[in-house]
mmCIF file of N, CA and C and ligand atoms in Angstrom:
data_model
loop_
_atom_site.group_PDB
_atom_site.id
_atom_site.type_symbol
_atom_site.label_atom_id
_atom_site.label_comp_id
_atom_site.label_asym_id
_atom_site.label_seq_id
_atom_site.Cartn_x
_atom_site.Cartn_y
_atom_site.Cartn_z
ATOM 1 N N UNK W 298 -34.398 4.320 -5.232
ATOM 2 C CA UNK W 298 -33.218 3.948 -4.452
ATOM 3 C C UNK W 298 -32.695 2.591 -4.902
ATOM 4 N N UNK W 299 -31.392 2.490 -5.068
ATOM 5 C CA UNK W 299 -30.772 1.200 -5.375
ATOM 6 C C UNK W 299 -30.444 0.479 -4.076
ATOM 7 N N UNK W 300 -30.464 -0.854 -4.148
ATOM 8 C CA UNK W 300 -29.915 -1.605 -3.012
ATOM 9 C C UNK W 300 -29.151 -2.806 -3.562
ATOM 10 N N UNK W 301 -28.109 -3.183 -2.852
ATOM 11 C CA UNK W 301 -27.207 -4.239 -3.307
ATOM 12 C C UNK W 301 -26.770 -5.022 -2.079
ATOM 13 N N UNK W 302 -26.865 -6.353 -2.170
ATOM 14 C CA UNK W 302 -26.484 -7.215 -1.038
ATOM 15 C C UNK W 302 -25.495 -8.259 -1.504
ATOM 16 N N UNK W 303 -24.432 -8.431 -0.753
ATOM 17 C CA UNK W 303 -23.436 -9.449 -1.096
ATOM 18 C C UNK W 303 -22.778 -9.970 0.169
ATOM 19 N N UNK W 304 -22.371 -11.240 0.142
ATOM 20 C CA UNK W 304 -21.666 -11.827 1.286
ATOM 21 C C UNK W 304 -20.209 -12.051 0.932
ATOM 22 N N UNK W 305 -19.336 -11.840 1.900
ATOM 23 C CA UNK W 305 -17.920 -12.182 1.779
ATOM 24 C C UNK W 305 -17.656 -13.355 2.708
ATOM 25 N N UNK W 306 -16.952 -14.382 2.201
ATOM 26 C CA UNK W 306 -16.660 -15.579 3.009
ATOM 27 C C UNK W 306 -15.179 -15.620 3.356
ATOM 28 N N UNK W 307 -14.915 -16.052 4.579
ATOM 29 C CA UNK W 307 -13.534 -16.151 5.052
ATOM 30 C C UNK W 307 -13.334 -17.476 5.762
ATOM 31 N N UNK W 308 -12.098 -17.983 5.706
ATOM 32 C CA UNK W 308 -11.726 -19.156 6.490
ATOM 33 C C UNK W 308 -10.333 -18.886 7.054
ATOM 34 N N UNK W 309 -10.312 -18.242 8.209
ATOM 35 C CA UNK W 309 -9.042 -17.889 8.848
ATOM 36 C C UNK W 309 -8.442 -19.169 9.437
ATOM 37 N N UNK W 310 -7.196 -19.528 9.048
ATOM 38 C CA UNK W 310 -6.629 -20.822 9.445
ATOM 39 C C UNK W 310 -6.279 -20.923 10.923
ATOM 40 N N UNK W 311 -6.182 -19.796 11.624
ATOM 41 C CA UNK W 311 -5.864 -19.794 13.055
ATOM 42 C C UNK W 311 -7.122 -19.468 13.856
ATOM 43 N N UNK W 312 -7.034 -19.587 15.167
ATOM 44 C CA UNK W 312 -8.181 -19.234 16.007
ATOM 45 C C UNK W 312 -8.525 -17.753 15.864
ATOM 46 N N UNK W 313 -7.477 -16.896 15.823
ATOM 47 C CA UNK W 313 -7.719 -15.452 15.735
ATOM 48 C C UNK W 313 -6.940 -14.830 14.585
ATOM 49 N N UNK W 314 -7.472 -13.739 14.045
ATOM 50 C CA UNK W 314 -6.771 -13.018 12.991
ATOM 51 C C UNK W 314 -7.545 -11.786 12.574
ATOM 52 N N UNK W 315 -6.831 -10.828 11.984
ATOM 53 C CA UNK W 315 -7.452 -9.616 11.460
ATOM 54 C C UNK W 315 -7.179 -9.531 9.962
ATOM 55 N N UNK W 316 -8.231 -9.316 9.168
ATOM 56 C CA UNK W 316 -8.088 -9.194 7.711
ATOM 57 C C UNK W 316 -8.581 -7.832 7.273
ATOM 58 N N UNK W 317 -7.779 -7.147 6.460
ATOM 59 C CA UNK W 317 -8.223 -5.878 5.867
ATOM 60 C C UNK W 317 -9.145 -6.213 4.696
ATOM 61 N N UNK W 318 -10.415 -5.893 4.827
ATOM 62 C CA UNK W 318 -11.397 -6.239 3.793
ATOM 63 C C UNK W 318 -11.848 -5.005 3.004
ATOM 64 N N UNK W 319 -11.108 -3.895 3.150
ATOM 65 C CA UNK W 319 -11.471 -2.666 2.421
ATOM 66 C C UNK W 319 -11.514 -2.884 0.904
ATOM 67 N N UNK W 320 -10.507 -3.589 0.309
ATOM 68 C CA UNK W 320 -10.557 -3.771 -1.157
ATOM 69 C C UNK W 320 -11.810 -4.530 -1.607
ATOM 70 N N UNK W 321 -12.214 -5.558 -0.850
ATOM 71 C CA UNK W 321 -13.412 -6.321 -1.218
ATOM 72 C C UNK W 321 -14.670 -5.457 -1.121
ATOM 73 N N UNK W 322 -14.741 -4.608 -0.085
ATOM 74 C CA UNK W 322 -15.911 -3.732 0.062
ATOM 75 C C UNK W 322 -15.940 -2.715 -1.084
ATOM 76 N N UNK W 323 -14.762 -2.210 -1.476
ATOM 77 C CA UNK W 323 -14.686 -1.269 -2.606
ATOM 78 C C UNK W 323 -15.157 -1.927 -3.902
ATOM 79 N N UNK W 324 -14.790 -3.206 -4.099
ATOM 80 C CA UNK W 324 -15.231 -3.937 -5.300
ATOM 81 C C UNK W 324 -16.749 -4.079 -5.336
ATOM 82 N N UNK W 325 -17.324 -4.405 -4.185
ATOM 83 C CA UNK W 325 -18.778 -4.566 -4.119
ATOM 84 C C UNK W 325 -19.453 -3.226 -4.365
ATOM 85 N N UNK W 326 -18.884 -2.162 -3.799
ATOM 86 C CA UNK W 326 -19.434 -0.817 -4.027
ATOM 87 C C UNK W 326 -19.419 -0.479 -5.526
ATOM 88 N N UNK W 327 -18.306 -0.765 -6.192
ATOM 89 C CA UNK W 327 -18.206 -0.474 -7.636
ATOM 90 C C UNK W 327 -19.279 -1.244 -8.399
ATOM 91 N N UNK W 328 -19.493 -2.515 -8.026
ATOM 92 C CA UNK W 328 -20.493 -3.349 -8.711
ATOM 93 C C UNK W 328 -21.910 -2.843 -8.467
ATOM 94 N N UNK W 329 -22.121 -2.199 -7.331
ATOM 95 C CA UNK W 329 -23.474 -1.733 -6.975
ATOM 96 C C UNK W 329 -23.905 -0.538 -7.822
ATOM 97 N N UNK W 330 -22.925 0.248 -8.292
ATOM 98 C CA UNK W 330 -23.239 1.449 -9.054
ATOM 99 C C UNK W 330 -23.749 2.608 -8.208
ATOM 100 N N UNK W 331 -23.776 2.444 -6.894
ATOM 101 C CA UNK W 331 -24.261 3.517 -6.018
ATOM 102 C C UNK W 331 -23.206 4.629 -5.939
ATOM 103 N N UNK W 332 -23.660 5.873 -6.109
ATOM 104 C CA UNK W 332 -22.767 7.035 -6.041
ATOM 105 C C UNK W 332 -22.865 7.775 -4.714
ATOM 106 N N UNK W 333 -24.111 7.838 -4.170
ATOM 107 C CA UNK W 333 -24.356 8.537 -2.907
ATOM 108 C C UNK W 333 -25.218 7.645 -2.037
ATOM 109 N N UNK W 334 -24.716 7.282 -0.841
ATOM 110 C CA UNK W 334 -25.501 6.398 0.008
ATOM 111 C C UNK W 334 -24.714 5.928 1.209
ATOM 112 N N UNK W 335 -25.060 4.731 1.655
ATOM 113 C CA UNK W 335 -24.423 4.142 2.836
ATOM 114 C C UNK W 335 -24.117 2.678 2.566
ATOM 115 N N UNK W 336 -23.013 2.215 3.144
ATOM 116 C CA UNK W 336 -22.713 0.784 3.124
ATOM 117 C C UNK W 336 -22.618 0.295 4.566
ATOM 118 N N UNK W 337 -23.345 -0.783 4.821
ATOM 119 C CA UNK W 337 -23.280 -1.490 6.108
ATOM 120 C C UNK W 337 -22.436 -2.735 5.896
ATOM 121 N N UNK W 338 -21.467 -2.963 6.786
ATOM 122 C CA UNK W 338 -20.646 -4.172 6.723
ATOM 123 C C UNK W 338 -20.711 -4.824 8.100
ATOM 124 N N UNK W 339 -21.284 -6.032 8.182
ATOM 125 C CA UNK W 339 -21.392 -6.674 9.496
ATOM 126 C C UNK W 339 -21.007 -8.146 9.457
ATOM 127 N N UNK W 340 -20.361 -8.566 10.555
ATOM 128 C CA UNK W 340 -20.067 -9.987 10.746
ATOM 129 C C UNK W 340 -21.391 -10.699 10.982
ATOM 130 N N UNK W 341 -21.556 -11.887 10.360
ATOM 131 C CA UNK W 341 -22.797 -12.647 10.532
ATOM 132 C C UNK W 341 -22.629 -13.751 11.571
ATOM 133 N N UNK W 342 -21.579 -13.665 12.354
ATOM 134 C CA UNK W 342 -21.288 -14.686 13.370
ATOM 135 C C UNK W 342 -20.985 -13.999 14.696
ATOM 136 N N UNK W 343 -21.373 -14.642 15.796
ATOM 137 C CA UNK W 343 -21.267 -14.014 17.118
ATOM 138 C C UNK W 343 -19.893 -14.179 17.755
ATOM 139 N N UNK W 344 -18.937 -14.712 16.987
ATOM 140 C CA UNK W 344 -17.557 -14.794 17.468
ATOM 141 C C UNK W 344 -16.598 -14.127 16.477
ATOM 142 N N UNK W 345 -17.112 -13.160 15.711
ATOM 143 C CA UNK W 345 -16.288 -12.398 14.760
ATOM 144 C C UNK W 345 -16.773 -10.958 14.744
ATOM 145 N N UNK W 346 -15.878 -10.045 14.359
ATOM 146 C CA UNK W 346 -16.183 -8.609 14.355
ATOM 147 C C UNK W 346 -15.902 -7.987 13.005
ATOM 148 N N UNK W 347 -16.531 -6.839 12.790
ATOM 149 C CA UNK W 347 -16.106 -5.923 11.734
ATOM 150 C C UNK W 347 -15.867 -4.580 12.417
ATOM 151 N N UNK W 348 -14.696 -4.001 12.157
ATOM 152 C CA UNK W 348 -14.357 -2.719 12.783
ATOM 153 C C UNK W 348 -13.486 -1.903 11.842
ATOM 154 N N UNK W 349 -13.355 -0.621 12.177
ATOM 155 C CA UNK W 349 -12.513 0.275 11.374
ATOM 156 C C UNK W 349 -11.370 0.777 12.245
ATOM 157 N N UNK W 350 -10.150 0.630 11.709
ATOM 158 C CA UNK W 350 -8.989 1.235 12.362
ATOM 159 C C UNK W 350 -7.807 1.211 11.403
ATOM 160 N N UNK W 351 -6.609 1.366 11.956
ATOM 161 C CA UNK W 351 -5.394 1.511 11.172
ATOM 162 C C UNK W 351 -4.887 0.136 10.719
ATOM 163 N N UNK W 352 -4.385 0.036 9.493
ATOM 164 C CA UNK W 352 -3.758 -1.197 9.019
ATOM 165 C C UNK W 352 -2.287 -1.156 9.406
ATOM 166 N N UNK W 353 -2.018 -1.466 10.676
ATOM 167 C CA UNK W 353 -0.653 -1.351 11.210
ATOM 168 C C UNK W 353 -0.414 -2.567 12.097
ATOM 169 N N UNK W 354 0.613 -3.366 11.750
ATOM 170 C CA UNK W 354 0.792 -4.675 12.386
ATOM 171 C C UNK W 354 1.083 -4.549 13.883
ATOM 172 N N UNK W 355 1.785 -3.489 14.293
ATOM 173 C CA UNK W 355 2.040 -3.291 15.726
ATOM 174 C C UNK W 355 0.748 -3.104 16.488
ATOM 175 N N UNK W 356 -0.158 -2.330 15.918
ATOM 176 C CA UNK W 356 -1.465 -2.103 16.557
ATOM 177 C C UNK W 356 -2.253 -3.413 16.643
ATOM 178 N N UNK W 357 -2.183 -4.217 15.589
ATOM 179 C CA UNK W 357 -2.933 -5.478 15.598
ATOM 180 C C UNK W 357 -2.377 -6.421 16.673
ATOM 181 N N UNK W 358 -1.062 -6.403 16.852
ATOM 182 C CA UNK W 358 -0.451 -7.163 17.951
ATOM 183 C C UNK W 358 -0.958 -6.621 19.299
ATOM 184 N N UNK W 359 -1.012 -5.305 19.424
ATOM 185 C CA UNK W 359 -1.480 -4.690 20.679
ATOM 186 C C UNK W 359 -2.931 -5.066 20.968
ATOM 187 N N UNK W 360 -3.759 -5.111 19.923
ATOM 188 C CA UNK W 360 -5.153 -5.555 20.110
ATOM 189 C C UNK W 360 -5.181 -6.980 20.664
ATOM 190 N N UNK W 361 -4.368 -7.847 20.072
ATOM 191 C CA UNK W 361 -4.334 -9.255 20.482
ATOM 192 C C UNK W 361 -3.983 -9.366 21.973
ATOM 193 N N UNK W 362 -2.943 -8.628 22.387
ATOM 194 C CA UNK W 362 -2.498 -8.668 23.793
ATOM 195 C C UNK W 362 -3.586 -8.105 24.703
ATOM 196 N N UNK W 363 -4.189 -6.994 24.300
ATOM 197 C CA UNK W 363 -5.229 -6.319 25.094
ATOM 198 C C UNK W 363 -6.469 -7.203 25.237
ATOM 199 N N UNK W 364 -6.875 -7.817 24.127
ATOM 200 C CA UNK W 364 -8.064 -8.678 24.169
ATOM 201 C C UNK W 364 -7.818 -9.921 25.018
ATOM 202 N N UNK W 365 -6.579 -10.448 24.974
ATOM 203 C CA UNK W 365 -6.261 -11.613 25.804
ATOM 204 C C UNK W 365 -6.249 -11.262 27.289
ATOM 205 N N UNK W 366 -5.923 -10.001 27.617
ATOM 206 C CA UNK W 366 -6.001 -9.562 29.018
ATOM 207 C C UNK W 366 -7.456 -9.447 29.455
ATOM 208 N N UNK W 367 -8.291 -8.906 28.575
ATOM 209 C CA UNK W 367 -9.706 -8.700 28.912
ATOM 210 C C UNK W 367 -10.457 -10.020 29.019
ATOM 211 N N UNK W 368 -10.203 -10.912 28.072
ATOM 212 C CA UNK W 368 -10.933 -12.190 28.003
ATOM 213 C C UNK W 368 -9.946 -13.274 27.560
ATOM 214 N N UNK W 369 -9.135 -13.783 28.491
ATOM 215 C CA UNK W 369 -8.136 -14.800 28.119
ATOM 216 C C UNK W 369 -8.822 -16.064 27.591
ATOM 217 N N UNK W 370 -8.219 -16.671 26.559
ATOM 218 C CA UNK W 370 -8.781 -17.921 26.039
ATOM 219 C C UNK W 370 -8.689 -19.040 27.077
ATOM 220 N N UNK W 371 -7.518 -19.161 27.721
ATOM 221 C CA UNK W 371 -7.273 -20.199 28.727
ATOM 222 C C UNK W 371 -7.265 -19.593 30.122
ATOM 223 N N UNK W 372 -7.613 -20.291 31.174
ATOM 224 C CA UNK W 372 -8.195 -21.627 31.099
ATOM 225 C C UNK W 372 -9.684 -21.569 30.728
ATOM 226 N N UNK W 373 -10.102 -22.502 29.904
ATOM 227 C CA UNK W 373 -11.492 -22.539 29.457
ATOM 228 C C UNK W 373 -12.448 -22.777 30.636
ATOM 229 N N UNK W 374 -11.919 -23.426 31.693
ATOM 230 C CA UNK W 374 -12.750 -23.759 32.861
ATOM 231 C C UNK W 374 -13.250 -22.528 33.606
ATOM 232 N N UNK W 375 -12.677 -21.338 33.307
ATOM 233 C CA UNK W 375 -13.132 -20.117 33.983
ATOM 234 C C UNK W 375 -14.488 -19.640 33.446
ATOM 235 N N UNK W 376 -14.927 -20.212 32.317
ATOM 236 C CA UNK W 376 -16.165 -19.746 31.678
ATOM 237 C C UNK W 376 -17.290 -20.764 31.830
ATOM 238 N N UNK W 377 -18.519 -20.265 31.854
ATOM 239 C CA UNK W 377 -19.691 -21.131 31.969
ATOM 240 C C UNK W 377 -20.420 -21.334 30.648
ATOM 241 N N UNK W 378 -19.989 -20.626 29.593
ATOM 242 C CA UNK W 378 -20.679 -20.629 28.304
ATOM 243 C C UNK W 378 -20.924 -22.044 27.788
ATOM 244 N N UNK W 379 -22.163 -22.438 27.711
ATOM 245 C CA UNK W 379 -22.590 -23.718 27.124
ATOM 246 C C UNK W 379 -21.837 -24.938 27.633
ATOM 247 N N UNK W 380 -21.336 -24.881 28.837
ATOM 248 C CA UNK W 380 -20.670 -26.044 29.392
ATOM 249 C C UNK W 380 -19.396 -26.410 28.660
ATOM 250 N N UNK W 381 -19.508 -27.193 27.582
ATOM 251 C CA UNK W 381 -18.330 -27.739 26.910
ATOM 252 C C UNK W 381 -17.728 -26.813 25.857
ATOM 253 N N UNK W 382 -18.392 -25.728 25.512
ATOM 254 C CA UNK W 382 -17.862 -24.878 24.438
ATOM 255 C C UNK W 382 -16.591 -24.166 24.882
ATOM 256 N N UNK W 383 -15.643 -24.029 23.945
ATOM 257 C CA UNK W 383 -14.343 -23.439 24.288
ATOM 258 C C UNK W 383 -14.190 -22.024 23.735
ATOM 259 N N UNK W 384 -15.318 -21.378 23.388
ATOM 260 C CA UNK W 384 -15.176 -20.086 22.705
ATOM 261 C C UNK W 384 -15.847 -18.922 23.437
ATOM 262 N N UNK W 385 -15.996 -19.019 24.759
ATOM 263 C CA UNK W 385 -16.580 -17.898 25.505
ATOM 264 C C UNK W 385 -15.763 -16.632 25.294
ATOM 265 N N UNK W 386 -14.432 -16.775 25.306
ATOM 266 C CA UNK W 386 -13.580 -15.596 25.108
ATOM 267 C C UNK W 386 -13.843 -14.952 23.752
ATOM 268 N N UNK W 387 -14.129 -15.780 22.733
ATOM 269 C CA UNK W 387 -14.375 -15.250 21.381
ATOM 270 C C UNK W 387 -15.649 -14.405 21.353
ATOM 271 N N UNK W 388 -16.677 -14.824 22.091
ATOM 272 C CA UNK W 388 -17.898 -14.016 22.165
ATOM 273 C C UNK W 388 -17.593 -12.654 22.800
ATOM 274 N N UNK W 389 -16.777 -12.659 23.850
ATOM 275 C CA UNK W 389 -16.468 -11.404 24.550
ATOM 276 C C UNK W 389 -15.594 -10.492 23.702
ATOM 277 N N UNK W 390 -14.627 -11.094 23.001
ATOM 278 C CA UNK W 390 -13.764 -10.295 22.119
ATOM 279 C C UNK W 390 -14.600 -9.671 21.008
ATOM 280 N N UNK W 391 -15.542 -10.429 20.492
ATOM 281 C CA UNK W 391 -16.453 -9.904 19.473
ATOM 282 C C UNK W 391 -17.249 -8.722 20.007
ATOM 283 N N UNK W 392 -17.697 -8.843 21.276
ATOM 284 C CA UNK W 392 -18.516 -7.782 21.844
ATOM 285 C C UNK W 392 -17.744 -6.465 21.909
ATOM 286 N N UNK W 393 -16.486 -6.549 22.343
ATOM 287 C CA UNK W 393 -15.722 -5.316 22.539
ATOM 288 C C UNK W 393 -15.248 -4.728 21.202
ATOM 289 N N UNK W 394 -15.000 -5.573 20.192
ATOM 290 C CA UNK W 394 -14.523 -5.073 18.896
ATOM 291 C C UNK W 394 -15.677 -4.712 17.952
ATOM 292 N N UNK W 395 -16.891 -5.108 18.290
ATOM 293 C CA UNK W 395 -18.055 -4.640 17.542
ATOM 294 C C UNK W 395 -18.543 -5.593 16.477
ATOM 295 N N UNK W 396 -19.792 -5.419 16.124
ATOM 296 C CA UNK W 396 -20.446 -6.259 15.118
ATOM 297 C C UNK W 396 -20.337 -5.701 13.712
ATOM 298 N N UNK W 397 -20.477 -4.345 13.568
ATOM 299 C CA UNK W 397 -20.607 -3.785 12.225
ATOM 300 C C UNK W 397 -20.025 -2.390 12.130
ATOM 301 N N UNK W 398 -19.884 -1.942 10.877
ATOM 302 C CA UNK W 398 -19.561 -0.546 10.603
ATOM 303 C C UNK W 398 -20.501 -0.052 9.511
ATOM 304 N N UNK W 399 -20.728 1.256 9.517
ATOM 305 C CA UNK W 399 -21.462 1.926 8.447
ATOM 306 C C UNK W 399 -20.540 3.005 7.886
ATOM 307 N N UNK W 400 -20.375 3.022 6.563
ATOM 308 C CA UNK W 400 -19.489 3.997 5.922
ATOM 309 C C UNK W 400 -20.292 4.773 4.888
ATOM 310 N N UNK W 401 -20.096 6.079 4.858
ATOM 311 C CA UNK W 401 -20.739 6.910 3.849
ATOM 312 C C UNK W 401 -20.128 6.649 2.477
ATOM 313 N N UNK W 402 -20.985 6.737 1.457
ATOM 314 C CA UNK W 402 -20.534 6.644 0.059
ATOM 315 C C UNK W 402 -20.713 8.023 -0.559
ATOM 316 N N UNK W 403 -19.617 8.589 -1.063
ATOM 317 C CA UNK W 403 -19.649 9.912 -1.673
ATOM 318 C C UNK W 403 -18.978 9.825 -3.039
ATOM 319 N N UNK W 404 -19.691 10.232 -4.076
ATOM 320 C CA UNK W 404 -19.178 10.190 -5.450
ATOM 321 C C UNK W 404 -18.614 8.802 -5.795
ATOM 322 N N UNK W 405 -19.338 7.772 -5.337
ATOM 323 C CA UNK W 405 -18.995 6.407 -5.705
ATOM 324 C C UNK W 405 -17.836 5.792 -4.934
ATOM 325 N N UNK W 406 -17.333 6.515 -3.927
ATOM 326 C CA UNK W 406 -16.182 6.015 -3.152
ATOM 327 C C UNK W 406 -16.532 5.894 -1.684
ATOM 328 N N UNK W 407 -15.830 4.994 -0.975
ATOM 329 C CA UNK W 407 -15.954 4.935 0.484
ATOM 330 C C UNK W 407 -15.389 6.230 1.056
ATOM 331 N N UNK W 408 -16.201 6.911 1.868
ATOM 332 C CA UNK W 408 -15.795 8.218 2.404
ATOM 333 C C UNK W 408 -15.119 8.017 3.765
ATOM 334 N N UNK W 409 -13.946 7.385 3.737
ATOM 335 C CA UNK W 409 -13.212 7.047 4.966
ATOM 336 C C UNK W 409 -12.313 8.200 5.384
ATOM 337 N N UNK W 410 -12.047 8.300 6.688
ATOM 338 C CA UNK W 410 -11.107 9.288 7.200
ATOM 339 C C UNK W 410 -9.673 8.836 6.977
ATOM 340 N N UNK W 411 -8.715 9.706 7.339
ATOM 341 C CA UNK W 411 -7.295 9.367 7.153
ATOM 342 C C UNK W 411 -6.948 8.071 7.881
ATOM 343 N N UNK W 412 -6.333 7.146 7.191
ATOM 344 C CA UNK W 412 -5.833 5.869 7.711
ATOM 345 C C UNK W 412 -6.943 4.884 8.065
ATOM 346 N N UNK W 413 -8.194 5.264 7.891
ATOM 347 C CA UNK W 413 -9.271 4.321 8.220
ATOM 348 C C UNK W 413 -9.336 3.190 7.197
ATOM 349 N N UNK W 414 -9.365 1.958 7.717
ATOM 350 C CA UNK W 414 -9.539 0.763 6.896
ATOM 351 C C UNK W 414 -10.544 -0.149 7.598
ATOM 352 N N UNK W 415 -11.228 -0.981 6.797
ATOM 353 C CA UNK W 415 -12.253 -1.869 7.346
ATOM 354 C C UNK W 415 -11.632 -3.248 7.571
ATOM 355 N N UNK W 416 -11.845 -3.807 8.760
ATOM 356 C CA UNK W 416 -11.272 -5.105 9.117
ATOM 357 C C UNK W 416 -12.330 -6.117 9.501
ATOM 358 N N UNK W 417 -12.031 -7.378 9.141
ATOM 359 C CA UNK W 417 -12.729 -8.520 9.698
ATOM 360 C C UNK W 417 -11.866 -9.040 10.845
ATOM 361 N N UNK W 418 -12.456 -9.149 12.018
ATOM 362 C CA UNK W 418 -11.757 -9.678 13.187
ATOM 363 C C UNK W 418 -12.292 -11.065 13.508
ATOM 364 N N UNK W 419 -11.411 -12.050 13.427
ATOM 365 C CA UNK W 419 -11.809 -13.445 13.717
ATOM 366 C C UNK W 419 -11.322 -13.823 15.108
ATOM 367 N N UNK W 420 -12.216 -14.412 15.910
ATOM 368 C CA UNK W 420 -11.849 -14.820 17.270
ATOM 369 C C UNK W 420 -12.085 -16.311 17.530
ATOM 370 N N UNK W 421 -12.653 -16.991 16.551
ATOM 371 C CA UNK W 421 -12.854 -18.445 16.670
ATOM 372 C C UNK W 421 -12.867 -19.020 15.253
ATOM 373 N N UNK W 422 -11.692 -19.045 14.649
ATOM 374 C CA UNK W 422 -11.576 -19.353 13.222
ATOM 375 C C UNK W 422 -11.470 -20.836 12.928
ATOM 376 N N UNK W 423 -10.783 -21.147 11.835
ATOM 377 C CA UNK W 423 -10.589 -22.513 11.329
ATOM 378 C C UNK W 423 -11.898 -23.085 10.806
ATOM 379 N N UNK W 424 -12.785 -22.196 10.363
ATOM 380 C CA UNK W 424 -14.018 -22.628 9.691
ATOM 381 C C UNK W 424 -14.538 -21.459 8.866
ATOM 382 N N UNK W 425 -15.433 -21.810 7.904
ATOM 383 C CA UNK W 425 -15.946 -20.795 6.996
ATOM 384 C C UNK W 425 -16.960 -19.912 7.709
ATOM 385 N N UNK W 426 -16.743 -18.598 7.594
ATOM 386 C CA UNK W 426 -17.660 -17.629 8.200
ATOM 387 C C UNK W 426 -17.827 -16.466 7.224
ATOM 388 N N UNK W 427 -18.905 -15.694 7.421
ATOM 389 C CA UNK W 427 -19.206 -14.683 6.410
ATOM 390 C C UNK W 427 -19.528 -13.320 6.999
ATOM 391 N N UNK W 428 -19.409 -12.351 6.092
ATOM 392 C CA UNK W 428 -19.682 -10.942 6.380
ATOM 393 C C UNK W 428 -20.715 -10.477 5.365
ATOM 394 N N UNK W 429 -21.694 -9.738 5.844
ATOM 395 C CA UNK W 429 -22.714 -9.158 4.971
ATOM 396 C C UNK W 429 -22.308 -7.736 4.574
ATOM 397 N N UNK W 430 -22.439 -7.438 3.285
ATOM 398 C CA UNK W 430 -22.252 -6.073 2.794
ATOM 399 C C UNK W 430 -23.565 -5.642 2.164
ATOM 400 N N UNK W 431 -24.165 -4.608 2.732
ATOM 401 C CA UNK W 431 -25.446 -4.101 2.214
ATOM 402 C C UNK W 431 -25.271 -2.630 1.868
ATOM 403 N N UNK W 432 -25.594 -2.310 0.632
ATOM 404 C CA UNK W 432 -25.400 -0.938 0.126
ATOM 405 C C UNK W 432 -26.755 -0.390 -0.271
ATOM 406 N N UNK W 433 -27.057 0.833 0.181
ATOM 407 C CA UNK W 433 -28.284 1.507 -0.251
ATOM 408 C C UNK W 433 -27.928 2.928 -0.690
ATOM 409 N N UNK W 434 -28.648 3.418 -1.671
ATOM 410 C CA UNK W 434 -28.410 4.789 -2.125
ATOM 411 C C UNK W 434 -28.837 4.970 -3.572
ATOM 412 N N UNK W 435 -28.295 6.012 -4.158
ATOM 413 C CA UNK W 435 -28.657 6.368 -5.534
ATOM 414 C C UNK W 435 -27.429 6.292 -6.443
HETATM 415 ZN ZN1 ZN H 639 -20.058 -20.138 21.773
#
């Protein structure tokens, strides 16, 4: 069995943002040489997500509005997280959007469904954060 591990680094200039990281995952898959297997893609930070959905800007706006309703950033005083920390909402947004995805690899390609794309979701940005890509297979 082959295995391949690589990290992707991001520095989202705003507090929140969604990045389509499918091309980077495809590049890592090509470098791995794996034809049949699985790829795990996970955020390595507790205020960021990796998820799969549509690359459609209206939907991403809708996510932003929905997440702000579920866990508003302001007022920070509504949260007890670590006293002075201002990112309790980011932890909650991360929880609902998920930590990781697993995608099948078939004939050397990501075996995604129609319109499926892999995203990095940032909820407490303006600093360097990373995503782990781990590939196993033959
Ligand atoms: Zn925190």
